JSON list of N, CA and C in Angstrom, two decimals:
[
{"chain": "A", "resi": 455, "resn": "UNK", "atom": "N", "xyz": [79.96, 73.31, 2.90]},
{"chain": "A", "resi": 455, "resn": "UNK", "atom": "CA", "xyz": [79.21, 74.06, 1.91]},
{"chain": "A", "resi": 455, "resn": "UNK", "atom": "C", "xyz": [79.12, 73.27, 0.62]},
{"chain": "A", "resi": 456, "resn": "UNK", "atom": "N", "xyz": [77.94, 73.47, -0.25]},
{"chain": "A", "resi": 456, "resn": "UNK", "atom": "CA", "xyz": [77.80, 73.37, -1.37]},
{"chain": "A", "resi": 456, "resn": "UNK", "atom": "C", "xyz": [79.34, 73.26, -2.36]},
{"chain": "A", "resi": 457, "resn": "UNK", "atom": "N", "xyz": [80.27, 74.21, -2.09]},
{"chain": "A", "resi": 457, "resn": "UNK", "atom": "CA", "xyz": [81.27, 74.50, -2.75]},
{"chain": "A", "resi": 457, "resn": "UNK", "atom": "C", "xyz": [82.25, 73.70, -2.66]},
{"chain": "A", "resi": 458, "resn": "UNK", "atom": "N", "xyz": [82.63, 72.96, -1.28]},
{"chain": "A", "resi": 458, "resn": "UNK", "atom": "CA", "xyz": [83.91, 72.25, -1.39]},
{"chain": "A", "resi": 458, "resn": "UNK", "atom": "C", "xyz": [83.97, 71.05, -2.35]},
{"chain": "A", "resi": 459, "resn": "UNK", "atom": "N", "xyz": [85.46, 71.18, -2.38]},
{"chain": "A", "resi": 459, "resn": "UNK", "atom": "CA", "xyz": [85.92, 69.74, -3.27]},
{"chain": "A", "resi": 459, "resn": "UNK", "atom": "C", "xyz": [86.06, 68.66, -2.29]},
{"chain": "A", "resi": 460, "resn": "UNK", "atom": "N", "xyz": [85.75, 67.25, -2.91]},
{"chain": "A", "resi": 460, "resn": "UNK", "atom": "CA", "xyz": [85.88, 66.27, -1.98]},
{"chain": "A", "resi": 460, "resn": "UNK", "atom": "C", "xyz": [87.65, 66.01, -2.39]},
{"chain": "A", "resi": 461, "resn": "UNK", "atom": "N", "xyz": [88.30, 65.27, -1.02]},
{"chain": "A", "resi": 461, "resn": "UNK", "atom": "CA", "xyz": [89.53, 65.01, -1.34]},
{"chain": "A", "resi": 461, "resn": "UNK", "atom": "C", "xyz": [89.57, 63.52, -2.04]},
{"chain": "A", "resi": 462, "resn": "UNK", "atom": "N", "xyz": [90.26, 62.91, -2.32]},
{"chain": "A", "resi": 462, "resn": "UNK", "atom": "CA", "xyz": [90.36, 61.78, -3.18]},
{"chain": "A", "resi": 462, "resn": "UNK", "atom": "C", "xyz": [89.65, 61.00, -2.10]},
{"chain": "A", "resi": 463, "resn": "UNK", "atom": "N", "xyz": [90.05, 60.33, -0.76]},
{"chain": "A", "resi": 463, "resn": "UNK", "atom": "CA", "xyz": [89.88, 59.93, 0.09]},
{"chain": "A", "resi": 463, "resn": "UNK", "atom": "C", "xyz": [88.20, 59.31, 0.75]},
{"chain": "A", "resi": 464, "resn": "UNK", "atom": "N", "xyz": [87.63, 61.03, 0.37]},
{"chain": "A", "resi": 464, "resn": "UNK", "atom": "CA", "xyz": [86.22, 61.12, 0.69]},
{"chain": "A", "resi": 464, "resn": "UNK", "atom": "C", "xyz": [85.77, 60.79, -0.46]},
{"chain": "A", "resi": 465, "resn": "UNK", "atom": "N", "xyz": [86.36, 60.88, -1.78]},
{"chain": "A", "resi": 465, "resn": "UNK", "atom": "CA", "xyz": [85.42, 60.22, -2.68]},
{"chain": "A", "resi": 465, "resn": "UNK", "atom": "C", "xyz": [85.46, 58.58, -2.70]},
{"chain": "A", "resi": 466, "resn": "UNK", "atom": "N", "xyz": [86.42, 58.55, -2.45]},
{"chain": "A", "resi": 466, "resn": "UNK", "atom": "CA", "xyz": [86.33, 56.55, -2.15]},
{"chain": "A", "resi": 466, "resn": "UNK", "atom": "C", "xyz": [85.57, 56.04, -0.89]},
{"chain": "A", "resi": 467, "resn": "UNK", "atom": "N", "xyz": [85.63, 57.01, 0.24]},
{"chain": "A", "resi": 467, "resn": "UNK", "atom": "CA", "xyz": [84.77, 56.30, 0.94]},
{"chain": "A", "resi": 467, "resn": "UNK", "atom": "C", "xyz": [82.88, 56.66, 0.76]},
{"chain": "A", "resi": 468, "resn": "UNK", "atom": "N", "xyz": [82.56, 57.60, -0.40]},
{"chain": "A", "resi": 468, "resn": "UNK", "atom": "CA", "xyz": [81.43, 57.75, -1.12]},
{"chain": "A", "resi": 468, "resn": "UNK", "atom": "C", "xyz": [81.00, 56.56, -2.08]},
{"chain": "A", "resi": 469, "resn": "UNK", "atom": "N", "xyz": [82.27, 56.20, -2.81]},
{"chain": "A", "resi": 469, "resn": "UNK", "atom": "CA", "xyz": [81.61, 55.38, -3.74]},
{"chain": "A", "resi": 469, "resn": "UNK", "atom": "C", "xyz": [81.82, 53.90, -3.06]},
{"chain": "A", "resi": 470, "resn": "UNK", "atom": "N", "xyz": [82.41, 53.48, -2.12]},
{"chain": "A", "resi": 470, "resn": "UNK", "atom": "CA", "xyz": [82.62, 52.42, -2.00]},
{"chain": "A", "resi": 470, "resn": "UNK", "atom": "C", "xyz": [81.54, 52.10, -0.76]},
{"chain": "A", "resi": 471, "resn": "UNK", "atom": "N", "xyz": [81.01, 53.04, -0.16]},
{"chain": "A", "resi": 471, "resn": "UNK", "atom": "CA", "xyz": [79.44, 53.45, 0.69]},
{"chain": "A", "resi": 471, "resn": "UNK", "atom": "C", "xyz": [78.30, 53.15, -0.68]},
{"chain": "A", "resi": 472, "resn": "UNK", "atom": "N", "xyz": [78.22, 53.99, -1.63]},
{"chain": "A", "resi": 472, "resn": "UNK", "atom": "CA", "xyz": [77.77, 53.20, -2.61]},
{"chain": "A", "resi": 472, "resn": "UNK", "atom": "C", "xyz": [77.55, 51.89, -3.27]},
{"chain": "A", "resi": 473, "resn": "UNK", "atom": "N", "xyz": [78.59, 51.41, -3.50]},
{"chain": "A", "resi": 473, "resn": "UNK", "atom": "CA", "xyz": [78.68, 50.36, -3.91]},
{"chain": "A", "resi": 473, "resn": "UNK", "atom": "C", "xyz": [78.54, 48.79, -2.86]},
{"chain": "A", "resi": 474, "resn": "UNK", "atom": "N", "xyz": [78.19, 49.48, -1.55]},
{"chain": "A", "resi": 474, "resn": "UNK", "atom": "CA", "xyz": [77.69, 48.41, -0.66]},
{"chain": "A", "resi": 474, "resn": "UNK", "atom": "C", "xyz": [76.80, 48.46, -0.83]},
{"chain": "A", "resi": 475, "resn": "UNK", "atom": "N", "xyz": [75.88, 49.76, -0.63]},
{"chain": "A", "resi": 475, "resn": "UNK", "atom": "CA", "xyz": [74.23, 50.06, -1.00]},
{"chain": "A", "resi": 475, "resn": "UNK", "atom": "C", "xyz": [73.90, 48.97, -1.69]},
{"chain": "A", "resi": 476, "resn": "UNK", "atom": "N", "xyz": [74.33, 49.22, -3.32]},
{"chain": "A", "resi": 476, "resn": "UNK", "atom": "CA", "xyz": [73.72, 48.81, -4.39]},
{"chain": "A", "resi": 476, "resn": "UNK", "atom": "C", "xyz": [74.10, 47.23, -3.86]},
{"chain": "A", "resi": 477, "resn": "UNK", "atom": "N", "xyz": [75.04, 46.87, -3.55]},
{"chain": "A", "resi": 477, "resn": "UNK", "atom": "CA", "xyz": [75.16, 44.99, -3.61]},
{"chain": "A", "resi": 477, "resn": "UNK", "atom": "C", "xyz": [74.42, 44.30, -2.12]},
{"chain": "A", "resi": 478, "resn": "UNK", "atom": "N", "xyz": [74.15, 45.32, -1.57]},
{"chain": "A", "resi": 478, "resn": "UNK", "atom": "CA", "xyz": [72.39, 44.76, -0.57]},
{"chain": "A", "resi": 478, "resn": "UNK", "atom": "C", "xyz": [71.07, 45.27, -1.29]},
{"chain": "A", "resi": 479, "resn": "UNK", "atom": "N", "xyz": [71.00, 45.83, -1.88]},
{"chain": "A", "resi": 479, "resn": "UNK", "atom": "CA", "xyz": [70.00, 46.10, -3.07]},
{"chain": "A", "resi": 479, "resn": "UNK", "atom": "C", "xyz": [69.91, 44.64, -3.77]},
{"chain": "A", "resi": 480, "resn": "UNK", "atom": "N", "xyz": [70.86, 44.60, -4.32]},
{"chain": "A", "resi": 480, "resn": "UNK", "atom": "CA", "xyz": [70.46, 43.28, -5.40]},
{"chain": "A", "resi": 480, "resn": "UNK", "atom": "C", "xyz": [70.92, 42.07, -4.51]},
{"chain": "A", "resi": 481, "resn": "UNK", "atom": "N", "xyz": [71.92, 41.69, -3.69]},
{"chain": "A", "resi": 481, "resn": "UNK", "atom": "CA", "xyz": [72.36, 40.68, -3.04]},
{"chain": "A", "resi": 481, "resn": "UNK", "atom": "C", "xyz": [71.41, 40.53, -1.47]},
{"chain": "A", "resi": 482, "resn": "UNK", "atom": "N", "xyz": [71.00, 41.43, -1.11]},
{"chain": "A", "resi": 482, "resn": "UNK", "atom": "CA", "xyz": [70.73, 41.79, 0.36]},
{"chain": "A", "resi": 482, "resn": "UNK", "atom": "C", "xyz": [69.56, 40.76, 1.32]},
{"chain": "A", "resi": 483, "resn": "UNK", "atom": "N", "xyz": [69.14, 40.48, 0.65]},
{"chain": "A", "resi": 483, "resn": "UNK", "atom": "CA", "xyz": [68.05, 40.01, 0.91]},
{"chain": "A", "resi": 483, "resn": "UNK", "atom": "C", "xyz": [66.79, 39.13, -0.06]},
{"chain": "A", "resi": 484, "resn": "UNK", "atom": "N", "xyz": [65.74, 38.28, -0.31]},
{"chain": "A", "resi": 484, "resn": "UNK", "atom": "CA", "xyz": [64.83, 37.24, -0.92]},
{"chain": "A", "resi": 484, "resn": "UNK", "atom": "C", "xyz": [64.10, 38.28, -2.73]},
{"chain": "A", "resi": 485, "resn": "UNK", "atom": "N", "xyz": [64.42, 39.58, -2.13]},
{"chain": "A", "resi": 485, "resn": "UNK", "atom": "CA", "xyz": [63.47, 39.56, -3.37]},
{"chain": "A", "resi": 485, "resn": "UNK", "atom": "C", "xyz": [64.45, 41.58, -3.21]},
{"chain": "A", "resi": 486, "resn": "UNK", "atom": "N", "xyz": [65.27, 40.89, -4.92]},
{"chain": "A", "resi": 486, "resn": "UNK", "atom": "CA", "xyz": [66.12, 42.32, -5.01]},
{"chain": "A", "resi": 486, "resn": "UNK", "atom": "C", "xyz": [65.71, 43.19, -5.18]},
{"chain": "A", "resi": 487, "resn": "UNK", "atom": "N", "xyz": [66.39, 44.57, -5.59]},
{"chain": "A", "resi": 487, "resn": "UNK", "atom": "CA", "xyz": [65.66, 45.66, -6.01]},
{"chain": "A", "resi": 487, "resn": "UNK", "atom": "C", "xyz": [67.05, 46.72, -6.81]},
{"chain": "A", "resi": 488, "resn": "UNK", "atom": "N", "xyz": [66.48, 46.76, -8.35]},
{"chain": "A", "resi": 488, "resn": "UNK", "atom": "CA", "xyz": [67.29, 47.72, -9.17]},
{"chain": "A", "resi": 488, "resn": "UNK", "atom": "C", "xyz": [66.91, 48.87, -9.18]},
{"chain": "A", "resi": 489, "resn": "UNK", "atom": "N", "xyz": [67.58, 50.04, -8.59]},
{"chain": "A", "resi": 489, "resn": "UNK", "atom": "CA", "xyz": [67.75, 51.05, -9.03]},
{"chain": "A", "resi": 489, "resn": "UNK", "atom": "C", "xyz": [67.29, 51.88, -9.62]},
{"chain": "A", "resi": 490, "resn": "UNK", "atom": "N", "xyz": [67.87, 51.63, -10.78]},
{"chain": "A", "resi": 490, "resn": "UNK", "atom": "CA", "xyz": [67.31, 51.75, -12.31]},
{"chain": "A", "resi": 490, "resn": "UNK", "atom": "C", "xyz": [67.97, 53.69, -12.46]},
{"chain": "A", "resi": 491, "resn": "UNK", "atom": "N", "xyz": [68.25, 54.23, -11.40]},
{"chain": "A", "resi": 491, "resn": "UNK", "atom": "CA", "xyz": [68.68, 56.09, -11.91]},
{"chain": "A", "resi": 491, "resn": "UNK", "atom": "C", "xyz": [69.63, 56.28, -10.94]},
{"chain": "A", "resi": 492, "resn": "UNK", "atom": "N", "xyz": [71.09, 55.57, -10.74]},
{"chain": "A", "resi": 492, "resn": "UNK", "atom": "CA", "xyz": [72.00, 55.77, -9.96]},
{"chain": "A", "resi": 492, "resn": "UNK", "atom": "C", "xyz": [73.05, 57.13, -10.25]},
{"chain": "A", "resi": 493, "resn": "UNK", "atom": "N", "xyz": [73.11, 58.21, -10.04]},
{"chain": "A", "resi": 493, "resn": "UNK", "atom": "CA", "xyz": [74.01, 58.92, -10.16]},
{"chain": "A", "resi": 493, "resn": "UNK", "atom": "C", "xyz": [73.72, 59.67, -8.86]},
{"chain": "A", "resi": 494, "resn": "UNK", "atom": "N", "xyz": [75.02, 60.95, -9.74]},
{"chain": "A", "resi": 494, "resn": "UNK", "atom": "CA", "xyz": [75.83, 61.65, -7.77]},
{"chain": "A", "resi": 494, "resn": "UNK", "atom": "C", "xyz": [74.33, 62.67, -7.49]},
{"chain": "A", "resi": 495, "resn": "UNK", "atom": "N", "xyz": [74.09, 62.96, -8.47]},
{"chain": "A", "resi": 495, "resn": "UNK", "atom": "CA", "xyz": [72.50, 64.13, -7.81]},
{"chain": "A", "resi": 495, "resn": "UNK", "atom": "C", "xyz": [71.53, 63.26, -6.71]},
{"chain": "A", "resi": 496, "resn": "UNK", "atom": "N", "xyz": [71.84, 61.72, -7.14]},
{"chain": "A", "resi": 496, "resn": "UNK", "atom": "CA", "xyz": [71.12, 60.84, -6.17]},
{"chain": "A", "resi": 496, "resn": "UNK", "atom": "C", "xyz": [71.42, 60.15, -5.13]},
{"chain": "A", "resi": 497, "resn": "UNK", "atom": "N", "xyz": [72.41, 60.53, -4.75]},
{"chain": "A", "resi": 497, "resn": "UNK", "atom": "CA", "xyz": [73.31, 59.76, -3.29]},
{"chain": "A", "resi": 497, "resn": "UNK", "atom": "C", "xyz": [73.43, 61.13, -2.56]},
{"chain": "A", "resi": 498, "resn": "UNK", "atom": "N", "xyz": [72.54, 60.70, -1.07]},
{"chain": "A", "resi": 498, "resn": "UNK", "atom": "CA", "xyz": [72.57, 62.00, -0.18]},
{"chain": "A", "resi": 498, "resn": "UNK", "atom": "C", "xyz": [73.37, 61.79, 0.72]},
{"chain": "A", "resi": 499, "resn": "UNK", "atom": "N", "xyz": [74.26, 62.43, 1.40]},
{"chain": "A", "resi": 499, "resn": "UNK", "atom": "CA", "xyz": [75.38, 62.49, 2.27]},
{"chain": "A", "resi": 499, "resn": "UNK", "atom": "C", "xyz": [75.25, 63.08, 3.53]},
{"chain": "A", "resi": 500, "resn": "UNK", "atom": "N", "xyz": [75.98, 62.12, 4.83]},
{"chain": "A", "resi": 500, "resn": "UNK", "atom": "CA", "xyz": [75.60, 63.11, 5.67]},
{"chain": "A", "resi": 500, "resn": "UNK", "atom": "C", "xyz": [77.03, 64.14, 5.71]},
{"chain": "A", "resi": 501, "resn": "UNK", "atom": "N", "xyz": [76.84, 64.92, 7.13]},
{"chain": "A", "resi": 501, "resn": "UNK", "atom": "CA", "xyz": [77.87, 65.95, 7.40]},
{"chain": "A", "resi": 501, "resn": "UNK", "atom": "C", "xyz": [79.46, 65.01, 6.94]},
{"chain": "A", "resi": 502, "resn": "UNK", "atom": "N", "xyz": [79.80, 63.82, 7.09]},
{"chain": "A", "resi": 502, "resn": "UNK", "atom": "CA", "xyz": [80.85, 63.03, 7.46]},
{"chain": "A", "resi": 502, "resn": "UNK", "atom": "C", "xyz": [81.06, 62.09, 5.71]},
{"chain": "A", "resi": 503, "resn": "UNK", "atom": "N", "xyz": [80.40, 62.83, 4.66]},
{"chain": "A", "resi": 503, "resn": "UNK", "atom": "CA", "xyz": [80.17, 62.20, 3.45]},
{"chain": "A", "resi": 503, "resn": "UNK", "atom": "C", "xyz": [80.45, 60.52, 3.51]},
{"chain": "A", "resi": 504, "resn": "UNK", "atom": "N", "xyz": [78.89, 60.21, 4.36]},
{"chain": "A", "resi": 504, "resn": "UNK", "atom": "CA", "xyz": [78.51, 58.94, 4.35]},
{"chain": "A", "resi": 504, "resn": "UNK", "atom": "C", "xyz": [77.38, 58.76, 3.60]},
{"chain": "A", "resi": 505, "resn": "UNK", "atom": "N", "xyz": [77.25, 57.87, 2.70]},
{"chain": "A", "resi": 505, "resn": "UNK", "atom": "CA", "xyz": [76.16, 57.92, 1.65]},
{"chain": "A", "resi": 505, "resn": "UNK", "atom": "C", "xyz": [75.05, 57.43, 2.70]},
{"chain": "A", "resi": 506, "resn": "UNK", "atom": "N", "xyz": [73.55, 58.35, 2.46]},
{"chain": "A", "resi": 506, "resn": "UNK", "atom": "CA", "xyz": [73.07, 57.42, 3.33]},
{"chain": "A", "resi": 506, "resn": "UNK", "atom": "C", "xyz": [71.29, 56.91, 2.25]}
]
């Protein structure tokens, strides 16, 4: 639900799912790509809070 708290655990494997994102974003490939409006309203999760 909407309501639960993530445990410490699930938030590290959120941001650190994140933070691969973003460094194949800019590292990933010939011609990068910034962002530019990174926050949590903008990282969608599946059931298993995998950023996807």
């Amino acid at each position: 639900s909407k309501d639960k708290t993530l445990s410490w655990a699930e938030r590290c494997k959120v941001a650190i799912g994140v933070a691969k994102a973003l460094d194949y974003l800019h590292n990933g490939n010939s011609h990068p790509i910034v962002h530019r409006d990174v926050k949590s309203s903008n990282v969608l999760l599946s059931e298993a809070f995998e950023p996807q």
